[in-house]
PDB file of C-alpha atoms in Angstrom:
ATOM      1  CA  MET A   1     -13.358  18.673  -2.463  1.00 45.00           C
ATOM      2  CA  ASP A   2     -13.691  17.886  -6.131  1.00 49.00           C
ATOM      3  CA  VAL A   3     -10.741  15.736  -7.134  1.00 57.00           C
ATOM      4  CA  ASN A   4      -9.754  15.924 -10.772  1.00 61.00           C
ATOM      5  CA  GLU A   5      -9.488  12.210 -11.460  1.00 69.00           C
ATOM      6  CA  HIS A   6      -7.823  12.438 -14.855  1.00 77.00           C
ATOM      7  CA  VAL A   7      -4.170  11.433 -14.696  1.00 83.00           C
ATOM      8  CA  ASP A   8      -2.641   9.942 -17.820  1.00 83.00           C
ATOM      9  CA  GLU A   9      -0.074   7.163 -17.762  1.00 87.00           C
ATOM     10  CA  LYS A  10       2.847   9.528 -18.362  1.00 88.00           C
ATOM     11  CA  GLN A  11       1.889  11.702 -15.362  1.00 88.00           C
ATOM     12  CA  LEU A  12       1.296   8.627 -13.219  1.00 90.00           C
ATOM     13  CA  LEU A  13       4.744   7.196 -13.924  1.00 90.00           C
ATOM     14  CA  LYS A  14       6.507  10.534 -13.447  1.00 90.00           C
ATOM     15  CA  ARG A  15       4.902  11.318 -10.091  1.00 88.00           C
ATOM     16  CA  LEU A  16       5.361   7.867  -8.596  1.00 90.00           C
ATOM     17  CA  LYS A  17       8.958   7.485  -9.796  1.00 88.00           C
ATOM     18  CA  ALA A  18       9.747  10.797  -8.075  1.00 85.00           C
ATOM     19  CA  PHE A  19       8.832   9.145  -4.760  1.00 82.00           C
ATOM     20  CA  ASN A  20      10.727   5.916  -5.350  1.00 83.00           C
ATOM     21  CA  TYR A  21      12.152   4.743  -2.029  1.00 75.00           C
ATOM     22  CA  SER A  22      15.830   3.818  -1.833  1.00 64.00           C
ATOM     23  CA  SER A  23      16.715   0.855   0.367  1.00 58.00           C
ATOM     24  CA  SER A  24      19.656   2.717   1.871  1.00 57.00           C
ATOM     25  CA  LEU A  25      17.796   3.338   5.139  1.00 63.00           C
ATOM     26  CA  ILE A  26      15.823   0.147   5.705  1.00 76.00           C
ATOM     27  CA  SER A  27      17.025  -2.924   3.876  1.00 81.00           C
ATOM     28  CA  PHE A  28      14.553  -5.558   2.679  1.00 81.00           C
ATOM     29  CA  VAL A  29      17.063  -8.198   3.759  1.00 78.00           C
ATOM     30  CA  PRO A  30      17.751  -7.743   7.495  1.00 73.00           C
ATOM     31  CA  HIS A  31      21.337  -7.265   8.642  1.00 58.00           C
ATOM     32  CA  GLU A  32      21.259 -10.114  11.125  1.00 48.00           C
ATOM     33  CA  GLY A  33      22.237  -9.073  14.643  1.00 40.00           C
ATOM     34  CA  SER A  34      23.559  -5.648  13.720  1.00 38.00           C
ATOM     35  CA  ALA A  35      22.355  -2.085  13.367  1.00 39.00           C
ATOM     36  CA  LEU A  36      21.828  -0.681   9.904  1.00 42.00           C
ATOM     37  CA  PRO A  37      24.853   1.047   8.340  1.00 42.00           C
ATOM     38  CA  THR A  38      23.241   4.495   8.403  1.00 47.00           C
ATOM     39  CA  GLY A  39      22.658   4.420  12.166  1.00 50.00           C
ATOM     40  CA  ASP A  40      19.415   6.315  11.565  1.00 60.00           C
ATOM     41  CA  CYS A  41      17.106   3.453  12.530  1.00 64.00           C
ATOM     42  CA  PRO A  42      16.438   1.986  15.981  1.00 69.00           C
ATOM     43  CA  ALA A  43      17.960  -1.428  16.687  1.00 70.00           C
ATOM     44  CA  TRP A  44      14.607  -3.251  16.536  1.00 74.00           C
ATOM     45  CA  VAL A  45      14.425  -2.658  12.784  1.00 78.00           C
ATOM     46  CA  ASP A  46      16.853  -5.494  12.095  1.00 75.00           C
ATOM     47  CA  ARG A  47      14.849  -7.880  14.281  1.00 77.00           C
ATOM     48  CA  ALA A  48      11.558  -7.148  12.544  1.00 85.00           C
ATOM     49  CA  ARG A  49      10.118  -9.472   9.955  1.00 89.00           C
ATOM     50  CA  ARG A  50       9.740  -8.206   6.381  1.00 92.00           C
ATOM     51  CA  ALA A  51       6.779  -8.346   4.021  1.00 94.00           C
ATOM     52  CA  ALA A  52       5.839  -6.717   0.744  1.00 95.00           C
ATOM     53  CA  VAL A  53       2.540  -5.815  -0.865  1.00 97.00           C
ATOM     54  CA  LEU A  54       1.714  -4.868  -4.407  1.00 97.00           C
ATOM     55  CA  VAL A  55      -0.223  -1.612  -4.800  1.00 98.00           C
ATOM     56  CA  PRO A  56      -1.819  -2.557  -8.148  1.00 97.00           C
ATOM     57  CA  LEU A  57      -2.938   0.534 -10.055  1.00 97.00           C
ATOM     58  CA  THR A  58      -4.787   0.223 -13.326  1.00 96.00           C
ATOM     59  CA  ILE A  59      -6.135   2.870 -15.692  1.00 93.00           C
ATOM     60  CA  ARG A  60      -9.717   2.217 -16.736  1.00 90.00           C
ATOM     61  CA  ASP A  61     -11.804   4.723 -18.703  1.00 87.00           C
ATOM     62  CA  GLY A  62      -9.152   7.382 -18.110  1.00 86.00           C
ATOM     63  CA  LYS A  63      -9.212   7.007 -14.319  1.00 91.00           C
ATOM     64  CA  VAL A  64      -6.648   5.469 -11.985  1.00 95.00           C
ATOM     65  CA  ASN A  65      -8.066   2.571  -9.976  1.00 96.00           C
ATOM     66  CA  VAL A  66      -6.533   0.443  -7.250  1.00 97.00           C
ATOM     67  CA  ILE A  67      -7.150  -3.303  -7.097  1.00 97.00           C
ATOM     68  CA  LEU A  68      -7.857  -4.577  -3.572  1.00 97.00           C
ATOM     69  CA  THR A  69      -8.577  -7.977  -2.077  1.00 96.00           C
ATOM     70  CA  VAL A  70     -10.591  -9.313   0.848  1.00 95.00           C
ATOM     71  CA  ARG A  71      -8.670 -11.729   3.030  1.00 91.00           C
ATOM     72  CA  SER A  72     -10.239 -15.154   3.432  1.00 90.00           C
ATOM     73  CA  LEU A  73     -12.183 -15.937   6.598  1.00 86.00           C
ATOM     74  CA  LYS A  74     -10.086 -19.122   6.767  1.00 87.00           C
ATOM     75  CA  LEU A  75      -6.988 -17.132   7.729  1.00 86.00           C
ATOM     76  CA  ALA A  76      -5.911 -16.974  11.356  1.00 79.00           C
ATOM     77  CA  ARG A  77      -4.874 -13.311  11.142  1.00 84.00           C
ATOM     78  CA  ASP A  78      -6.777 -10.295   9.771  1.00 83.00           C
ATOM     79  CA  ALA A  79      -9.507 -12.538   8.338  1.00 88.00           C
ATOM     80  CA  GLY A  80     -12.065 -10.628   6.263  1.00 89.00           C
ATOM     81  CA  ASP A  81      -9.970  -7.458   6.090  1.00 94.00           C
ATOM     82  CA  VAL A  82      -9.472  -5.471   2.888  1.00 97.00           C
ATOM     83  CA  ALA A  83      -5.841  -5.774   1.825  1.00 96.00           C
ATOM     84  CA  PHE A  84      -3.364  -5.601  -1.025  1.00 97.00           C
ATOM     85  CA  PRO A  85      -1.988  -8.755  -2.625  1.00 96.00           C
ATOM     86  CA  GLY A  86       1.178  -9.525  -0.681  1.00 95.00           C
ATOM     87  CA  GLY A  87       2.801 -11.429   2.128  1.00 93.00           C
ATOM     88  CA  MET A  88       5.934 -12.328   4.035  1.00 94.00           C
ATOM     89  CA  ARG A  89       9.365 -12.261   2.468  1.00 93.00           C
ATOM     90  CA  ASP A  90      10.758 -15.644   1.458  1.00 93.00           C
ATOM     91  CA  VAL A  91      14.352 -16.207   2.590  1.00 91.00           C
ATOM     92  CA  SER A  92      15.489 -16.440  -1.029  1.00 93.00           C
ATOM     93  CA  GLU A  93      14.013 -13.059  -1.986  1.00 93.00           C
ATOM     94  CA  THR A  94      16.261  -9.999  -1.926  1.00 90.00           C
ATOM     95  CA  THR A  95      13.861  -7.291  -3.151  1.00 91.00           C
ATOM     96  CA  PRO A  96      10.296  -6.275  -2.267  1.00 93.00           C
ATOM     97  CA  ASP A  97       9.378  -6.564  -5.957  1.00 94.00           C
ATOM     98  CA  GLU A  98      10.046 -10.319  -5.909  1.00 95.00           C
ATOM     99  CA  THR A  99       7.824 -10.901  -2.888  1.00 96.00           C
ATOM    100  CA  ALA A 100       5.013  -8.646  -4.101  1.00 96.00           C
ATOM    101  CA  LEU A 101       4.918 -10.234  -7.562  1.00 97.00           C
ATOM    102  CA  ARG A 102       5.076 -13.798  -6.223  1.00 96.00           C
ATOM    103  CA  GLU A 103       2.273 -13.207  -3.737  1.00 95.00           C
ATOM    104  CA  SER A 104       0.116 -11.409  -6.323  1.00 96.00           C
ATOM    105  CA  PHE A 105       0.367 -14.367  -8.664  1.00 95.00           C
ATOM    106  CA  GLU A 106      -0.414 -16.829  -5.866  1.00 93.00           C
ATOM    107  CA  GLU A 107      -3.392 -14.841  -4.578  1.00 93.00           C
ATOM    108  CA  ILE A 108      -5.139 -13.381  -7.646  1.00 94.00           C
ATOM    109  CA  GLY A 109      -3.333 -14.949 -10.610  1.00 93.00           C
ATOM    110  CA  LEU A 110      -1.585 -11.708 -11.640  1.00 94.00           C
ATOM    111  CA  GLU A 111       1.236 -12.745 -13.957  1.00 93.00           C
ATOM    112  CA  LYS A 112       4.382 -10.632 -14.294  1.00 93.00           C
ATOM    113  CA  GLU A 113       3.578  -9.923 -17.922  1.00 94.00           C
ATOM    114  CA  TYR A 114       0.542  -7.908 -16.853  1.00 95.00           C
ATOM    115  CA  VAL A 115       2.279  -5.570 -14.399  1.00 96.00           C
ATOM    116  CA  GLN A 116       4.979  -2.895 -14.698  1.00 95.00           C
ATOM    117  CA  ILE A 117       6.726  -2.069 -11.426  1.00 95.00           C
ATOM    118  CA  ILE A 118       6.857   1.720 -11.065  1.00 94.00           C
ATOM    119  CA  SER A 119       8.279   2.461  -7.625  1.00 92.00           C
ATOM    120  CA  ASN A 120       8.566   1.463  -3.986  1.00 92.00           C
ATOM    121  CA  LEU A 121       6.918   3.670  -1.369  1.00 90.00           C
ATOM    122  CA  PHE A 122       8.472   4.170   2.068  1.00 87.00           C
ATOM    123  CA  PRO A 123       7.994   1.091   4.305  1.00 89.00           C
ATOM    124  CA  VAL A 124       5.336   1.088   7.025  1.00 87.00           C
ATOM    125  CA  LEU A 125       5.078  -0.852  10.268  1.00 86.00           C
ATOM    126  CA  SER A 126       2.042  -3.102  10.677  1.00 87.00           C
ATOM    127  CA  ARG A 127       0.203  -3.650  13.954  1.00 84.00           C
ATOM    128  CA  HIS A 128       1.842  -7.101  13.990  1.00 85.00           C
ATOM    129  CA  ALA A 129       5.319  -5.505  14.087  1.00 84.00           C
ATOM    130  CA  VAL A 130       6.094  -6.441  10.481  1.00 90.00           C
ATOM    131  CA  ILE A 131       7.874  -3.947   8.217  1.00 91.00           C
ATOM    132  CA  VAL A 132       5.765  -3.781   5.062  1.00 93.00           C
ATOM    133  CA  PHE A 133       7.279  -2.573   1.778  1.00 93.00           C
ATOM    134  CA  PRO A 134       4.640  -1.184  -0.651  1.00 95.00           C
ATOM    135  CA  VAL A 135       5.502  -1.866  -4.298  1.00 95.00           C
ATOM    136  CA  VAL A 136       3.504   0.207  -6.783  1.00 96.00           C
ATOM    137  CA  GLY A 137       2.745  -1.472 -10.083  1.00 96.00           C
ATOM    138  CA  LEU A 138       0.801  -0.451 -13.177  1.00 96.00           C
ATOM    139  CA  VAL A 139      -1.459  -3.341 -14.148  1.00 97.00           C
ATOM    140  CA  SER A 140      -2.683  -3.830 -17.720  1.00 95.00           C
ATOM    141  CA  SER A 141      -6.289  -2.823 -18.294  1.00 92.00           C
ATOM    142  CA  HIS A 142      -6.743  -6.259 -19.875  1.00 91.00           C
ATOM    143  CA  PHE A 143      -6.071  -8.072 -16.604  1.00 92.00           C
ATOM    144  CA  GLN A 144      -9.001  -9.783 -14.928  1.00 87.00           C
ATOM    145  CA  PRO A 145      -8.545 -11.865 -11.749  1.00 83.00           C
ATOM    146  CA  GLN A 146      -8.998 -15.476 -12.743  1.00 71.00           C
ATOM    147  CA  GLU A 147      -8.580 -18.175 -10.135  1.00 69.00           C
ATOM    148  CA  LEU A 148      -8.477 -16.721  -6.630  1.00 80.00           C
ATOM    149  CA  ASN A 149      -6.581 -18.591  -3.953  1.00 86.00           C
ATOM    150  CA  ALA A 150      -9.592 -19.424  -1.770  1.00 86.00           C
ATOM    151  CA  HIS A 151      -7.358 -20.136   1.224  1.00 88.00           C
ATOM    152  CA  GLU A 152      -6.104 -16.537   1.210  1.00 89.00           C
ATOM    153  CA  VAL A 153      -8.562 -14.386  -0.756  1.00 92.00           C
ATOM    154  CA  SER A 154     -12.361 -14.335  -0.740  1.00 92.00           C
ATOM    155  CA  ASP A 155     -12.964 -11.396  -3.092  1.00 93.00           C
ATOM    156  CA  VAL A 156     -11.283  -8.841  -5.384  1.00 94.00           C
ATOM    157  CA  PHE A 157     -12.617  -5.393  -6.224  1.00 95.00           C
ATOM    158  CA  MET A 158     -11.510  -2.019  -7.597  1.00 95.00           C
ATOM    159  CA  LEU A 159     -11.892   1.520  -6.314  1.00 97.00           C
ATOM    160  CA  PRO A 160     -10.881   4.829  -7.891  1.00 96.00           C
ATOM    161  CA  LEU A 161      -7.630   5.868  -6.227  1.00 97.00           C
ATOM    162  CA  SER A 162      -9.044   9.383  -5.855  1.00 96.00           C
ATOM    163  CA  ARG A 163     -11.625   7.891  -3.505  1.00 96.00           C
ATOM    164  CA  PHE A 164      -8.942   8.004  -0.798  1.00 97.00           C
ATOM    165  CA  LEU A 165      -8.859  11.795  -0.916  1.00 95.00           C
ATOM    166  CA  ARG A 166     -12.639  12.258  -0.640  1.00 95.00           C
ATOM    167  CA  PRO A 167     -14.644  12.616   2.598  1.00 95.00           C
ATOM    168  CA  ASP A 168     -17.725  10.582   1.647  1.00 96.00           C
ATOM    169  CA  GLY A 169     -17.868   7.349   3.640  1.00 96.00           C
ATOM    170  CA  HIS A 170     -14.710   8.329   5.503  1.00 96.00           C
ATOM    171  CA  THR A 171     -14.311   8.167   9.288  1.00 95.00           C
ATOM    172  CA  THR A 172     -11.381   8.103  11.696  1.00 94.00           C
ATOM    173  CA  LEU A 173     -10.566   6.541  15.030  1.00 92.00           C
ATOM    174  CA  ARG A 174      -7.815   7.630  17.415  1.00 84.00           C
ATOM    175  CA  TYR A 175      -5.654   4.727  18.595  1.00 78.00           C
ATOM    176  CA  ASN A 176      -2.352   5.035  20.478  1.00 72.00           C
ATOM    177  CA  ALA A 177      -2.033   8.701  19.470  1.00 68.00           C
ATOM    178  CA  ARG A 178      -2.537   7.792  15.814  1.00 77.00           C
ATOM    179  CA  ARG A 179      -5.425   8.438  13.462  1.00 84.00           C
ATOM    180  CA  ILE A 180      -6.809   5.266  11.864  1.00 90.00           C
ATOM    181  CA  HIS A 181      -8.697   5.916   8.626  1.00 94.00           C
ATOM    182  CA  PHE A 182     -11.799   3.985   7.515  1.00 97.00           C
ATOM    183  CA  PHE A 183     -13.369   4.151   4.027  1.00 98.00           C
ATOM    184  CA  ASN A 184     -16.768   2.528   3.539  1.00 98.00           C
ATOM    185  CA  ASP A 185     -17.886   1.657   0.004  1.00 97.00           C
ATOM    186  CA  ASN A 186     -20.684  -0.287  -1.645  1.00 96.00           C
ATOM    187  CA  ILE A 187     -19.885  -2.011  -4.927  1.00 94.00           C
ATOM    188  CA  ASN A 188     -22.520  -4.052  -6.741  1.00 92.00           C
ATOM    189  CA  GLY A 189     -24.427  -4.593  -3.515  1.00 94.00           C
ATOM    190  CA  LYS A 190     -21.367  -5.591  -1.497  1.00 95.00           C
ATOM    191  CA  SER A 191     -20.015  -3.494   1.372  1.00 96.00           C
ATOM    192  CA  PHE A 192     -16.269  -3.042   1.789  1.00 97.00           C
ATOM    193  CA  THR A 193     -14.371  -1.218   4.532  1.00 97.00           C
ATOM    194  CA  THR A 194     -10.774  -0.274   3.799  1.00 98.00           C
ATOM    195  CA  PHE A 195      -8.929   0.723   6.955  1.00 96.00           C
ATOM    196  CA  GLY A 196      -5.662   0.676   8.855  1.00 92.00           C
ATOM    197  CA  LEU A 197      -2.438  -0.002   6.998  1.00 93.00           C
ATOM    198  CA  THR A 198      -4.205  -0.589   3.664  1.00 96.00           C
ATOM    199  CA  ALA A 199      -6.033   2.756   3.888  1.00 96.00           C
ATOM    200  CA  HIS A 200      -2.796   4.450   4.975  1.00 92.00           C
ATOM    201  CA  ILE A 201      -0.966   3.224   1.868  1.00 94.00           C
ATOM    202  CA  CYS A 202      -3.901   4.098  -0.407  1.00 96.00           C
ATOM    203  CA  ILE A 203      -3.931   7.654   0.942  1.00 94.00           C
ATOM    204  CA  TYR A 204      -0.159   7.927   0.502  1.00 91.00           C
ATOM    205  CA  ALA A 205      -0.371   6.715  -3.102  1.00 94.00           C
ATOM    206  CA  ALA A 206      -3.284   9.057  -3.855  1.00 94.00           C
ATOM    207  CA  LEU A 207      -1.405  12.051  -2.436  1.00 91.00           C
ATOM    208  CA  VAL A 208       1.516  11.297  -4.733  1.00 91.00           C
ATOM    209  CA  VAL A 209      -0.542  10.566  -7.851  1.00 93.00           C
ATOM    210  CA  TYR A 210      -2.958  13.510  -7.574  1.00 92.00           C
ATOM    211  CA  ASN A 211      -0.550  15.960  -5.980  1.00 87.00           C
ATOM    212  CA  ARG A 212      -3.226  17.557  -3.795  1.00 87.00           C
ATOM    213  CA  ARG A 213      -4.508  17.610  -0.241  1.00 87.00           C
ATOM    214  CA  PRO A 214      -7.411  15.400   0.866  1.00 91.00           C
ATOM    215  CA  ALA A 215     -10.729  16.758   2.125  1.00 89.00           C
ATOM    216  CA  PHE A 216     -10.124  15.466   5.656  1.00 91.00           C
ATOM    217  CA  LYS A 217      -7.540  15.844   8.407  1.00 86.00           C
ATOM    218  CA  LEU A 218      -4.322  14.013   7.779  1.00 84.00           C
ATOM    219  CA  GLU A 219      -1.317  13.137   9.898  1.00 76.00           C
ATOM    220  CA  PHE A 220       0.981  13.733   6.911  1.00 74.00           C
ATOM    221  CA  ASP A 221       2.724  17.031   6.311  1.00 76.00           C
ATOM    222  CA  TYR A 222       1.567  17.426   2.736  1.00 73.00           C
ATOM    223  CA  ASP A 223       4.331  19.900   1.905  1.00 77.00           C
ATOM    224  CA  ASN A 224       7.033  17.525   3.161  1.00 79.00           C
ATOM    225  CA  LEU A 225       5.452  14.171   2.477  1.00 77.00           C
ATOM    226  CA  GLU A 226       8.438  11.847   2.235  1.00 74.00           C
ATOM    227  CA  ALA A 227      10.117  13.228   5.360  1.00 78.00           C
ATOM    228  CA  THR A 228       6.871  12.912   7.318  1.00 80.00           C
ATOM    229  CA  ILE A 229       6.428   9.258   6.358  1.00 78.00           C
ATOM    230  CA  LYS A 230      10.011   8.552   7.421  1.00 76.00           C
ATOM    231  CA  GLU A 231       9.534  10.368  10.740  1.00 77.00           C
ATOM    232  CA  GLN A 232       6.372   8.387  11.492  1.00 75.00           C
ATOM    233  CA  PHE A 233       8.206   5.135  10.899  1.00 75.00           C
ATOM    234  CA  LEU A 234      11.134   6.099  13.108  1.00 72.00           C
ATOM    235  CA  ARG A 235       8.723   7.090  15.900  1.00 69.00           C
ATOM    236  CA  SER A 236       7.266   3.596  15.932  1.00 61.00           C
ATOM    237  CA  SER A 237       7.392   1.849  19.281  1.00 49.00           C
ATOM    238  CA  LYS A 238      10.305  -0.431  20.054  1.00 41.00           C
ATOM    239  CA  LEU A 239       9.437  -4.076  19.374  1.00 37.00           C
TER     240      LEU A 239
END
């Protein structure tokens, strides 16, 4: 499939804002020891830890790119994996935006002045039973990662967001009745594999931004995207 990669800033903002997630269903701040007010979520949701990641999009040469990191090999969990800047919610933080921006500054030196928060995508559940809130931000084309936090990040790179709708270098693996997506890329002689939760969020963002189906099988109902994402979350196993 030939993806038309040209999306201007106005289109980008409009499409992503249309999918902005409201916190009415799953609150970023857990309701300690009680079910959520809507009653739509299973009880384990309030016991789950919260985290937020920044999905940093940047327009370069008329194309939308996503900035990704490689987790340091010094980390005890998910070492060497491709990831977004982000991390666990601090007890003082009441919104995903706060966590995502703080972690992005700590990891890749992204200052608030260089990023415009556009929207929040629907939360996803990580394999470590953490509810992850994706925060989409538009990063200035002038931003360049400066001092990486070597304890958390070993590398930073960019990929066209449309890459996550194309079949080249894409494979899948079935795990617990779910399809895990893998995207293999070579950039300046370095090999990167984006998979799991990070690939899932990249695909979701690409579907919204480009408003078209990918060239591979997908577990999303493209015609009812938001409802499908919600249903997948609510089907998650009890913690």
